[in-house]
Coordinates of C-alpha atoms in Angstrom, one line a residue:
Chain U
M941 CA 51.5 124.1 145.5
N942 CA 54.6 123.7 147.8
K943 CA 58.3 124.9 146.5
R944 CA 59.2 121.2 146.1
Q945 CA 56.5 120.2 144.0
E946 CA 56.7 123.6 142.0
R947 CA 60.4 123.0 141.3
L948 CA 59.8 119.3 140.2
E949 CA 56.9 120.6 137.9
R950 CA 59.1 123.0 136.1
M951 CA 61.9 120.2 135.7
N952 CA 59.3 118.0 133.9
S953 CA 57.9 120.9 131.9
I954 CA 61.5 121.5 130.4
E955 CA 61.8 117.7 129.3
R956 CA 58.3 118.2 127.6
E957 CA 59.5 121.3 126.0
F958 CA 62.6 119.4 124.6
Q959 CA 60.1 116.7 123.3
A960 CA 58.1 119.3 121.4
A961 CA 61.4 120.9 120.2
S962 CA 62.8 117.3 119.0
L963 CA 59.5 116.9 117.1
A964 CA 59.7 120.4 115.5
V965 CA 63.2 119.7 114.5
T966 CA 62.0 116.4 112.7
F967 CA 59.4 118.1 111.0
L968 CA 61.9 120.9 109.8
G969 CA 64.1 118.4 108.7
M970 CA 61.2 116.6 106.4
Q971 CA 60.4 120.1 105.1
L972 CA 64.1 120.9 104.2
D973 CA 64.3 117.5 102.2
T974 CA 61.3 118.8 100.1
D975 CA 62.2 122.6 100.2
P976 CA 66.0 122.8 100.5
A977 CA 65.9 126.6 100.0
L978 CA 63.6 127.0 102.9
L979 CA 66.3 128.2 105.1
T980 CA 68.1 130.5 102.9
R981 CA 65.0 132.5 102.5
H982 CA 65.4 133.2 106.3
K983 CA 69.0 134.0 105.8
L984 CA 70.0 130.7 107.7
R985 CA 72.3 127.7 106.4
R986 CA 71.7 124.2 106.2
R987 CA 74.8 124.0 108.6
D988 CA 72.6 126.0 111.2
F989 CA 70.0 123.3 111.1
V990 CA 72.5 120.3 111.5
Q991 CA 74.0 122.3 114.5
L992 CA 70.5 122.8 116.1
R993 CA 70.0 118.8 115.7
V994 CA 73.2 118.2 117.2
N995 CA 73.0 120.5 120.3
L996 CA 69.4 120.3 120.9
S997 CA 69.6 117.7 123.7
A998 CA 72.8 119.5 125.2
T999 CA 71.0 122.8 125.2
Y1000 CA 68.0 121.5 127.2
L1001 CA 70.1 119.5 129.7
V1002 CA 72.1 122.5 130.6
R1003 CA 68.6 124.2 131.2
L1004 CA 67.2 121.4 133.1
F1005 CA 70.4 121.5 135.3
A1006 CA 70.2 125.1 135.9
E1007 CA 66.6 124.8 137.0
F1008 CA 67.7 122.0 139.4
E1009 CA 70.7 123.9 140.8
T1010 CA 68.4 127.1 141.4
G1011 CA 65.9 124.9 143.5
L1012 CA 68.8 123.5 145.3
R1013 CA 70.2 126.8 146.1
E1014 CA 66.8 128.2 146.9
A1015 CA 66.5 125.3 149.4
W1016 CA 69.9 125.6 151.0
R1017 CA 69.0 129.5 151.7
F1018 CA 65.6 128.9 152.8
A1019 CA 65.0 125.5 154.0
F1020 CA 68.5 125.1 155.5
R1021 CA 69.2 128.8 156.5
K1022 CA 72.7 128.7 155.0
S1023 CA 74.2 131.9 153.5
T1024 CA 77.2 130.2 151.8
H1025 CA 77.6 129.5 148.3
P1026 CA 79.1 126.0 147.9
K1027 CA 80.4 124.6 144.7
T1028 CA 77.5 122.4 143.1
A1029 CA 79.5 119.3 143.8
D1030 CA 79.6 120.6 147.5
L1031 CA 76.1 121.4 147.7
L1032 CA 74.9 118.1 146.5
L1033 CA 77.2 116.3 149.1
S1034 CA 75.8 118.7 152.1
I1035 CA 72.2 118.4 151.0
G1036 CA 72.7 114.6 150.5
A1037 CA 74.1 114.2 154.0
Q1038 CA 71.6 116.4 155.6
R1039 CA 68.4 114.5 154.0
V1040 CA 70.3 111.1 154.3
I1041 CA 69.9 110.6 150.4
V1042 CA 70.3 107.2 148.9
Q1043 CA 73.8 106.8 147.7
D1044 CA 72.8 105.5 144.2
V1045 CA 70.5 108.8 143.9
Q1046 CA 73.3 111.0 144.8
D1047 CA 75.6 109.1 142.4
E1048 CA 73.0 109.8 139.4
A1049 CA 72.7 113.3 140.3
N1050 CA 76.5 113.6 140.4
R1051 CA 76.7 111.8 136.7
V1052 CA 74.4 114.4 135.4
R1053 CA 76.4 117.2 137.0
R1054 CA 79.6 115.9 135.4
Y1055 CA 78.2 115.6 131.9
R1056 CA 76.5 119.1 132.2
N1057 CA 80.2 120.3 133.1
A1058 CA 81.6 118.5 130.3
L1059 CA 79.0 120.2 128.1
V1060 CA 79.3 123.7 129.2
H1061 CA 83.1 123.8 129.8
E1062 CA 84.0 121.8 126.8
T1063 CA 86.3 119.6 128.9
D1064 CA 87.9 116.6 127.7
E1065 CA 86.4 114.6 130.4
A1066 CA 85.1 111.5 129.2
A1067 CA 81.7 112.1 130.8
Q1068 CA 78.9 109.6 129.4
R1069 CA 76.4 111.2 127.3
I1070 CA 73.1 111.2 129.2
P1071 CA 69.5 111.5 127.6
V1072 CA 67.2 114.6 128.8
S1073 CA 64.7 111.9 130.0
V1074 CA 67.1 110.1 132.1
A1075 CA 68.8 113.3 133.4
R1076 CA 65.3 114.5 134.2
S1077 CA 64.7 111.5 136.4
A1078 CA 68.0 111.5 138.3
L1079 CA 67.6 115.2 139.3
C1080 CA 64.0 115.0 140.2
T1081 CA 64.5 111.9 142.2
F1082 CA 67.2 113.7 144.3
F1083 CA 65.1 116.7 144.4
S1084 CA 62.2 114.6 146.0
F1085 CA 64.5 114.0 149.0
L1086 CA 64.4 117.8 149.8
P1087 CA 61.8 119.1 152.4
L1088 CA 58.3 119.9 151.0
D1089 CA 58.5 123.8 151.3
W1090 CA 60.6 126.4 152.2
Chain M
M1404 CA 66.0 83.1 154.0
P1405 CA 65.7 86.4 151.9
S1406 CA 66.1 85.8 148.2
R1407 CA 68.8 87.9 146.4
L1408 CA 70.1 88.6 142.8
L1409 CA 73.8 89.1 142.5
P1410 CA 75.0 92.8 141.7
R1411 CA 76.5 93.5 138.6
K1412 CA 79.9 93.2 140.2
S1413 CA 79.4 90.5 142.9
T1414 CA 82.2 90.3 145.5
A1415 CA 82.7 88.5 148.6
H1416 CA 82.8 92.0 150.2
H1417 CA 79.1 92.8 148.9
E1418 CA 77.8 89.5 149.9
K1419 CA 79.2 90.1 153.5
E1420 CA 77.7 93.6 153.5
R1421 CA 74.4 92.5 152.4
A1422 CA 74.3 89.8 155.0
E1423 CA 75.4 92.1 157.7
W1424 CA 72.9 94.7 156.5
L1425 CA 70.0 92.3 156.7
S1426 CA 71.0 90.9 159.9
A1427 CA 70.8 95.0 161.3
L1428 CA 67.4 95.1 159.7
E1429 CA 66.2 91.9 161.3
A1430 CA 67.4 93.1 164.7
L1431 CA 65.7 96.7 164.2
V1432 CA 62.7 95.1 163.2
A1433 CA 62.6 92.8 166.0
D1434 CA 62.9 95.6 168.4
V1435 CA 60.0 97.6 167.0
E1436 CA 58.1 94.3 166.9
T1437 CA 58.7 93.8 170.6
W1438 CA 58.1 97.5 171.6
S1439 CA 54.9 97.6 169.6
H1440 CA 53.6 94.7 171.2
E1441 CA 54.5 96.2 174.9
N1442 CA 52.4 99.2 173.8
D1443 CA 49.5 96.9 172.8
W1444 CA 50.1 97.8 169.1
G1445 CA 49.5 95.0 166.3
T1446 CA 52.3 94.1 163.9
R1447 CA 52.3 92.6 160.5
R1448 CA 55.6 91.8 158.6
D1449 CA 56.0 91.7 154.8
S1450 CA 59.0 92.4 152.4
K1451 CA 60.1 94.6 149.8
R1452 CA 62.7 94.3 147.1
L1453 CA 65.5 96.8 147.1
K1454 CA 67.9 97.4 144.5
E1455 CA 71.3 98.9 145.2
E1456 CA 74.3 99.4 142.7
K1457 CA 76.7 97.8 145.4
L1458 CA 74.5 95.1 146.6
G1459 CA 72.3 94.2 143.7
A1460 CA 68.6 93.1 144.5
Y1461 CA 67.7 91.7 147.7
D1462 CA 64.4 91.3 149.7
A1463 CA 64.1 93.3 153.0
P1464 CA 61.6 93.0 155.9
V1465 CA 59.0 95.7 156.3
L1466 CA 56.6 96.2 159.3
L1467 CA 53.1 97.6 159.3
I1468 CA 52.1 98.7 162.7
Q1469 CA 48.6 99.4 164.0
S1470 CA 47.4 101.3 166.9
P1471 CA 44.0 102.6 167.7
K1472 CA 45.3 106.0 166.9
G1473 CA 46.6 105.0 163.4
R1474 CA 49.3 103.0 161.3
W1475 CA 52.6 103.1 160.6
L1476 CA 55.0 101.5 158.1
L1477 CA 58.7 100.6 159.0
E1478 CA 60.3 100.7 155.6
P1479 CA 64.1 100.1 154.9
I1480 CA 65.3 102.5 152.0
A1481 CA 68.9 101.5 151.5
R1482 CA 72.2 100.4 152.9
Y1483 CA 74.2 103.0 151.2
V1484 CA 73.1 106.5 152.0
V1485 CA 74.9 109.8 152.6
G1486 CA 76.0 110.4 155.9
A1487 CA 75.0 107.0 157.5
E1488 CA 75.4 103.3 157.1
G1489 CA 71.9 102.6 156.3
R1490 CA 68.5 104.2 156.4
V1491 CA 65.0 102.9 157.4
D1492 CA 62.0 105.1 157.2
L1493 CA 59.1 105.2 159.9
C1494 CA 56.2 106.5 158.1
V1495 CA 52.7 107.3 159.1
Y1496 CA 50.2 105.3 156.8
P1497 CA 48.9 106.4 154.3
S1498 CA 50.0 110.1 154.7
Y1499 CA 53.8 109.2 154.5
D1500 CA 54.8 111.8 157.0
S1501 CA 57.9 110.2 158.2
V1502 CA 61.2 110.2 160.1
V1503 CA 64.5 108.5 159.5
I1504 CA 66.2 105.9 161.5
A1505 CA 69.9 106.1 160.5
R1506 CA 72.6 103.4 161.4
E1507 CA 75.8 104.6 162.6
Q1508 CA 79.3 103.4 162.0
D1509 CA 79.2 101.4 165.1
G1510 CA 76.1 99.7 164.0
S1511 CA 73.7 101.5 166.6
W1512 CA 70.6 103.2 165.1
R1513 CA 69.5 106.7 165.8
I1514 CA 66.1 108.6 165.1
V1515 CA 66.7 111.5 162.9
E1516 CA 64.0 114.1 162.4
L1517 CA 64.7 116.0 159.1
G1518 CA 64.5 119.8 159.3
R1519 CA 66.3 122.8 159.1
K1520 CA 68.7 121.4 161.6
N1521 CA 68.1 117.8 162.0
R1522 CA 66.9 116.5 165.5
V1523 CA 68.7 113.4 166.6
R1524 CA 67.3 111.0 169.2
P1525 CA 68.6 107.6 170.6
W1526 CA 67.2 104.5 169.4
N1527 CA 65.1 102.9 172.4
R1528 CA 61.7 102.1 173.1
H1529 CA 60.7 105.3 174.7
E1530 CA 62.0 107.5 171.9
F1531 CA 60.5 105.2 169.4
T1532 CA 57.0 105.3 171.0
K1533 CA 57.2 109.2 171.3
I1534 CA 58.4 109.9 167.9
A1535 CA 55.8 107.5 166.3
L1536 CA 52.9 109.4 168.3
K1537 CA 54.5 112.7 167.4
I1538 CA 54.3 112.0 163.6
L1539 CA 51.0 110.7 163.7
E1540 CA 49.8 113.8 164.9
S1541 CA 51.8 115.9 162.3
P1542 CA 49.6 118.4 160.5

């Protein structure tokens, strides 16, 4: 398997893992409705479950973006033979120009980047919430413009 | 006359951009048709629907080129791309090994072989023929 495909499959696999985790959270919620003491037995509180449900999507989005960024930096170093370490925004722009990427695709990847930054840095930036599936699609579409292998 | 849907924010500027882009595409496709016929290659026109945030949906010309050695597809990708004023791909059919044809700010086209360092060639019959045969032979 070539490097590009490998990285695309890893991003797809993160989305599937998120879907499995979402299902698990749903079932745990149903379980807690019938057995409210379930968490207490494991030294956890209902509040922990609520936080899990609230933060699940953000947790996986950050992980998805980490996978995407690692792939980009790997391509930057090995496909384009660059030894620099630019900011992610600049990396997206440089690779975008190098590969003549469609502007809408670039813009969508940047939208995910800004949302991820808002999550990680807890900024007040009014970044629009992006579902994991939409983020995966945007990042994979950008990544598909990279060389096949490196 | 290409059919089109209005973009979400339709402006006179976007209408003008779309018309200008379609005119540039028509000229490019006409170049490739002429050069292909001069090479004794067959051509067939088709169209594809493109959608861009700034231009909305529109139909753009696509060209299928047939030679005894193989087939290519000349396929518009987008008007708005990073680092150029439009992108069209020349792909081997069906492997999709391809080369980019990018439009410059002055409206001229250039052939861009994407790679570690992109290799740029001028847009003319000789370079078109050379690159078409080269990508056909790519492993």
